[in-house]
Amino acid sequence: MSTTPRIAVIIGSTRDSRFGERPANWIFERAKARGDWEVELLDLQKFDLPLFNEVASNAWAPTQDPAALKWQETIARFDGFIFVTAEYNRSIPGALKNALDQAYVEWNRKPFGIVSYGSVGGTRAAEHLRTIGIELQMVSTRSAVHIGGSDFFAVHPLGEQNKPLSDIEGSIGPSADAMFEDLDWWTRATMAARA
Ligand SMILES: Cc1cc2nc3c(=O)[nH]c(=O)nc-3n(C[C@H](O)[C@H](O)[C@H](O)COP(=O)(O)O)c2cc1C
């Protein structure tokens, strides 16, 4: 069995004109640069999950929908996750909630870190995500990346500057590294415990 943590970066928004791809690519490249994880980028847009329509969570009944089964098989391959989430009306996007609901056992006893963005750094979405994680038997890192305030407006396409993420690296880079350290610890600990 491989001892290299397999980490998935999940893009939590799916709309065509989303900003989410940019922070997702940024954190993906930074996570890969560590060199001690196998990192993949998972784009919910490509999984094209239907709205949840099963008789129960797969904790209780086998899933029927082929796209949901493919999603579960994908999640099962990973030891830890980084959710890149927007804040939609003070919570996570519906697409991300749906994707979380479409699996259960595959999330269990695995950790996650968060990159969130919005006017106040997506912090309210991040807190909701942590509460959802409890029910999925996941563990959240304490550290997270919050792209908010003037950083958010500097890099967001609707802001006047539309700068690259690298321009705010000095501001968000240290919290990314702190989140990575937490995620690495929890990933290795839960990998050992699951084994
Ligand atoms: C339906 C909707 C609700 C939103 N609600 C919030 C909000 O509660 N807080 C916030 O900071 N930004 C909010 N925004 C602005 C988003 O932060 C911004 O549009 C961001 O780019 C959305 O992420 P995405 O581009 O990856 O979809 C909202 C945007 C949408 C489309």
Short mmCIF file of C-alpha atoms and ligand atoms in Angstrom, two decimals:
data_model
loop_
_atom_site.label_atom_id
_atom_site.label_comp_id
_atom_site.label_asym_id
_atom_site.label_seq_id
_atom_site.Cartn_x
_atom_site.Cartn_y
_atom_site.Cartn_z
CA MET A 1 0.00 0.00 0.00
CA SER A 2 1.33 3.46 -0.95
CA THR A 3 2.29 5.71 1.96
CA THR A 4 2.23 8.85 -0.21
CA PRO A 5 -0.87 10.89 0.66
CA ARG A 6 -3.25 11.29 -2.26
CA ILE A 7 -4.88 14.70 -2.05
CA ALA A 8 -7.74 15.96 -4.22
CA VAL A 9 -8.33 19.66 -4.82
CA ILE A 10 -12.07 20.02 -5.51
CA ILE A 11 -13.42 23.04 -7.39
CA GLY A 12 -16.69 23.74 -5.59
CA SER A 13 -18.45 26.02 -8.07
CA THR A 14 -19.67 24.96 -11.50
CA ARG A 15 -21.01 28.00 -13.31
CA ASP A 16 -19.44 28.79 -16.68
CA SER A 17 -18.10 32.19 -15.63
CA ARG A 18 -16.85 31.06 -12.22
CA PHE A 19 -13.83 32.56 -10.54
CA GLY A 20 -13.24 29.33 -8.55
CA GLU A 21 -10.94 27.76 -11.12
CA ARG A 22 -8.27 30.38 -10.45
CA PRO A 23 -7.82 29.81 -6.69
CA ALA A 24 -8.17 26.06 -7.38
CA ASN A 25 -5.33 26.09 -9.90
CA TRP A 26 -3.23 28.23 -7.57
CA ILE A 27 -3.61 25.91 -4.56
CA PHE A 28 -3.20 22.84 -6.81
CA GLU A 29 0.16 24.06 -8.12
CA ARG A 30 1.33 25.01 -4.63
CA ALA A 31 0.28 21.63 -3.21
CA LYS A 32 2.07 19.80 -6.03
CA ALA A 33 5.21 21.87 -5.41
CA ARG A 34 5.51 20.31 -1.92
CA GLY A 35 6.65 17.15 -3.69
CA ASP A 36 5.47 14.73 -0.98
CA TRP A 37 1.81 14.34 -2.02
CA GLU A 38 0.10 12.98 -5.12
CA VAL A 39 -2.29 15.80 -5.99
CA GLU A 40 -5.19 15.83 -8.45
CA LEU A 41 -7.62 18.56 -9.42
CA LEU A 42 -11.28 17.45 -9.47
CA ASP A 43 -13.70 19.70 -11.33
CA LEU A 44 -17.37 19.22 -10.35
CA GLN A 45 -18.36 20.65 -13.71
CA LYS A 46 -16.82 17.59 -15.42
CA PHE A 47 -18.58 15.06 -13.13
CA ASP A 48 -21.97 16.44 -14.10
CA LEU A 49 -23.70 15.01 -11.03
CA PRO A 50 -27.52 15.02 -11.02
CA LEU A 51 -29.32 16.51 -8.04
CA PHE A 52 -29.39 13.84 -5.34
CA ASN A 53 -32.18 11.36 -6.16
CA GLU A 54 -31.28 8.16 -4.33
CA VAL A 55 -33.44 6.23 -1.84
CA ALA A 56 -30.86 7.02 0.86
CA SER A 57 -27.27 8.00 1.44
CA ASN A 58 -24.87 5.24 0.41
CA ALA A 59 -24.32 4.64 4.12
CA TRP A 60 -27.72 2.90 4.02
CA ALA A 61 -28.47 1.87 0.44
CA PRO A 62 -26.37 1.28 -2.69
CA THR A 63 -26.32 4.24 -5.05
CA GLN A 64 -28.02 3.75 -8.43
CA ASP A 65 -27.01 6.74 -10.51
CA PRO A 66 -23.92 5.99 -12.69
CA ALA A 67 -22.49 9.51 -12.38
CA ALA A 68 -22.80 9.36 -8.58
CA LEU A 69 -21.14 5.93 -8.54
CA LYS A 70 -18.25 7.30 -10.61
CA TRP A 71 -17.95 10.21 -8.18
CA GLN A 72 -17.87 7.82 -5.20
CA GLU A 73 -15.16 5.69 -6.87
CA THR A 74 -13.14 8.85 -7.46
CA ILE A 75 -13.46 10.10 -3.87
CA ALA A 76 -12.52 6.65 -2.54
CA ARG A 77 -9.08 6.96 -4.21
CA PHE A 78 -8.06 9.93 -2.03
CA ASP A 79 -6.76 10.26 1.52
CA GLY A 80 -7.45 13.97 1.98
CA PHE A 81 -9.15 16.89 0.29
CA ILE A 82 -8.85 20.61 -0.29
CA PHE A 83 -12.25 22.15 -0.98
CA VAL A 84 -12.12 25.38 -2.95
CA THR A 85 -15.38 27.07 -2.14
CA ALA A 86 -17.20 30.23 -3.03
CA GLU A 87 -19.70 31.76 -0.63
CA TYR A 88 -23.23 31.77 -2.04
CA ASN A 89 -25.69 33.49 0.29
CA ARG A 90 -23.47 32.81 3.30
CA SER A 91 -22.98 29.11 2.58
CA ILE A 92 -21.27 26.80 0.10
CA PRO A 93 -22.54 26.55 -3.51
CA GLY A 94 -25.39 24.07 -4.01
CA ALA A 95 -23.21 22.11 -6.45
CA LEU A 96 -20.65 21.43 -3.73
CA LYS A 97 -23.33 20.45 -1.19
CA ASN A 98 -24.83 18.08 -3.74
CA ALA A 99 -21.42 16.53 -4.42
CA LEU A 100 -20.85 16.06 -0.69
CA ASP A 101 -24.28 14.40 -0.34
CA GLN A 102 -23.61 12.05 -3.26
CA ALA A 103 -21.08 10.03 -1.25
CA TYR A 104 -20.77 9.09 2.40
CA VAL A 105 -18.51 6.17 3.20
CA GLU A 106 -15.87 7.49 0.79
CA TRP A 107 -15.50 10.70 2.83
CA ASN A 108 -15.39 8.98 6.24
CA ARG A 109 -12.35 9.40 8.49
CA LYS A 110 -10.52 11.63 6.05
CA PRO A 111 -9.36 15.22 6.54
CA PHE A 112 -9.93 18.35 4.52
CA GLY A 113 -8.54 21.82 4.18
CA ILE A 114 -10.39 24.80 2.73
CA VAL A 115 -9.68 27.63 0.32
CA SER A 116 -12.64 30.01 0.45
CA TYR A 117 -13.28 33.37 -1.13
CA GLY A 118 -15.76 36.21 -0.98
CA SER A 119 -16.13 39.69 0.42
CA VAL A 120 -15.34 38.39 3.93
CA GLY A 121 -13.09 35.59 2.72
CA GLY A 122 -15.85 33.02 2.35
CA THR A 123 -15.57 32.43 6.10
CA ARG A 124 -19.28 31.76 6.57
CA ALA A 125 -19.24 29.16 3.80
CA ALA A 126 -16.13 27.62 5.34
CA GLU A 127 -17.82 27.28 8.73
CA HIS A 128 -20.85 25.60 7.14
CA LEU A 129 -18.51 23.27 5.28
CA ARG A 130 -16.85 22.27 8.54
CA THR A 131 -20.22 21.42 10.09
CA ILE A 132 -21.14 19.29 7.06
CA GLY A 133 -17.78 17.58 7.43
CA ILE A 134 -18.67 16.49 10.97
CA GLU A 135 -21.69 14.57 9.67
CA LEU A 136 -19.53 12.99 6.95
CA GLN A 137 -17.11 11.86 9.68
CA MET A 138 -14.36 14.05 8.33
CA VAL A 139 -11.87 16.22 10.13
CA SER A 140 -11.27 19.84 9.20
CA THR A 141 -7.91 21.52 9.48
CA ARG A 142 -7.82 24.56 11.74
CA SER A 143 -5.87 26.61 9.21
CA ALA A 144 -7.48 27.63 5.94
CA VAL A 145 -7.00 30.10 3.12
CA HIS A 146 -9.53 32.93 3.05
CA ILE A 147 -9.37 35.27 0.07
CA GLY A 148 -11.33 38.30 1.16
CA GLY A 149 -11.49 42.07 1.35
CA SER A 150 -9.06 43.98 -0.83
CA ASP A 151 -7.32 40.74 -1.90
CA PHE A 152 -10.61 39.35 -3.22
CA PHE A 153 -11.49 42.50 -5.11
CA ALA A 154 -7.94 42.74 -6.54
CA VAL A 155 -8.08 39.29 -8.15
CA HIS A 156 -11.80 38.86 -8.89
CA PRO A 157 -12.79 39.34 -12.57
CA LEU A 158 -15.55 41.78 -11.59
CA GLY A 159 -13.03 43.98 -9.76
CA GLU A 160 -11.30 46.67 -11.78
CA GLN A 161 -7.81 45.20 -11.40
CA ASN A 162 -8.44 41.47 -12.16
CA LYS A 163 -4.91 40.66 -11.02
CA PRO A 164 -3.41 37.15 -11.07
CA LEU A 165 -3.49 35.16 -7.81
CA SER A 166 0.30 35.36 -7.70
CA ASP A 167 -0.08 39.08 -6.90
CA ILE A 168 -1.62 38.28 -3.49
CA GLU A 169 0.66 35.33 -2.76
CA GLY A 170 2.43 37.27 -0.01
CA SER A 171 -0.90 37.63 1.76
CA ILE A 172 -2.42 34.15 1.28
CA GLY A 173 0.70 31.99 0.81
CA PRO A 174 1.50 31.59 4.53
CA SER A 175 -2.02 30.46 5.37
CA ALA A 176 -1.85 27.96 2.48
CA ASP A 177 1.33 26.49 3.92
CA ALA A 178 -0.15 26.36 7.43
CA MET A 179 -3.21 24.56 6.04
CA PHE A 180 -0.94 22.13 4.16
CA GLU A 181 0.95 21.31 7.36
CA ASP A 182 -2.31 20.57 9.22
CA LEU A 183 -3.65 18.56 6.30
CA ASP A 184 -0.44 16.56 5.99
CA TRP A 185 -0.52 15.64 9.69
CA TRP A 186 -4.18 14.60 9.68
CA THR A 187 -3.85 12.77 6.37
CA ARG A 188 -0.93 10.65 7.53
CA ALA A 189 -2.56 10.04 10.93
CA THR A 190 -5.89 8.94 9.44
CA MET A 191 -4.17 6.86 6.73
CA ALA A 192 -2.33 4.95 9.47
CA ALA A 193 -5.48 4.59 11.56
CA ARG A 194 -7.59 3.38 8.62
CA ALA A 195 -4.91 0.86 7.68
C1 LIG B 1 -25.84 33.23 -5.88
C2 LIG B 1 -24.67 34.03 -5.33
C3 LIG B 1 -24.65 34.35 -3.99
C4 LIG B 1 -23.56 35.06 -3.46
N1 LIG B 1 -23.51 35.28 -2.12
C5 LIG B 1 -22.37 35.79 -1.59
C6 LIG B 1 -22.22 35.85 -0.18
O1 LIG B 1 -23.06 35.47 0.60
N2 LIG B 1 -21.03 36.34 0.30
C7 LIG B 1 -20.02 36.75 -0.53
O2 LIG B 1 -18.98 37.17 -0.04
N3 LIG B 1 -20.17 36.71 -1.88
C8 LIG B 1 -21.31 36.23 -2.41
N4 LIG B 1 -21.44 36.15 -3.77
C9 LIG B 1 -20.38 36.70 -4.64
C10 LIG B 1 -19.32 35.61 -4.87
O3 LIG B 1 -18.35 35.68 -3.86
C11 LIG B 1 -18.64 35.78 -6.23
O4 LIG B 1 -19.62 35.88 -7.26
C12 LIG B 1 -17.74 34.60 -6.54
O5 LIG B 1 -17.06 34.84 -7.75
C13 LIG B 1 -18.56 33.31 -6.67
O6 LIG B 1 -17.73 32.20 -6.90
P1 LIG B 1 -17.62 31.52 -8.36
O7 LIG B 1 -17.24 32.64 -9.31
O8 LIG B 1 -16.55 30.50 -8.23
O9 LIG B 1 -18.97 30.96 -8.69
C14 LIG B 1 -22.52 35.47 -4.32
C15 LIG B 1 -22.57 35.14 -5.67
C16 LIG B 1 -23.62 34.42 -6.17
C17 LIG B 1 -23.62 34.05 -7.64
#
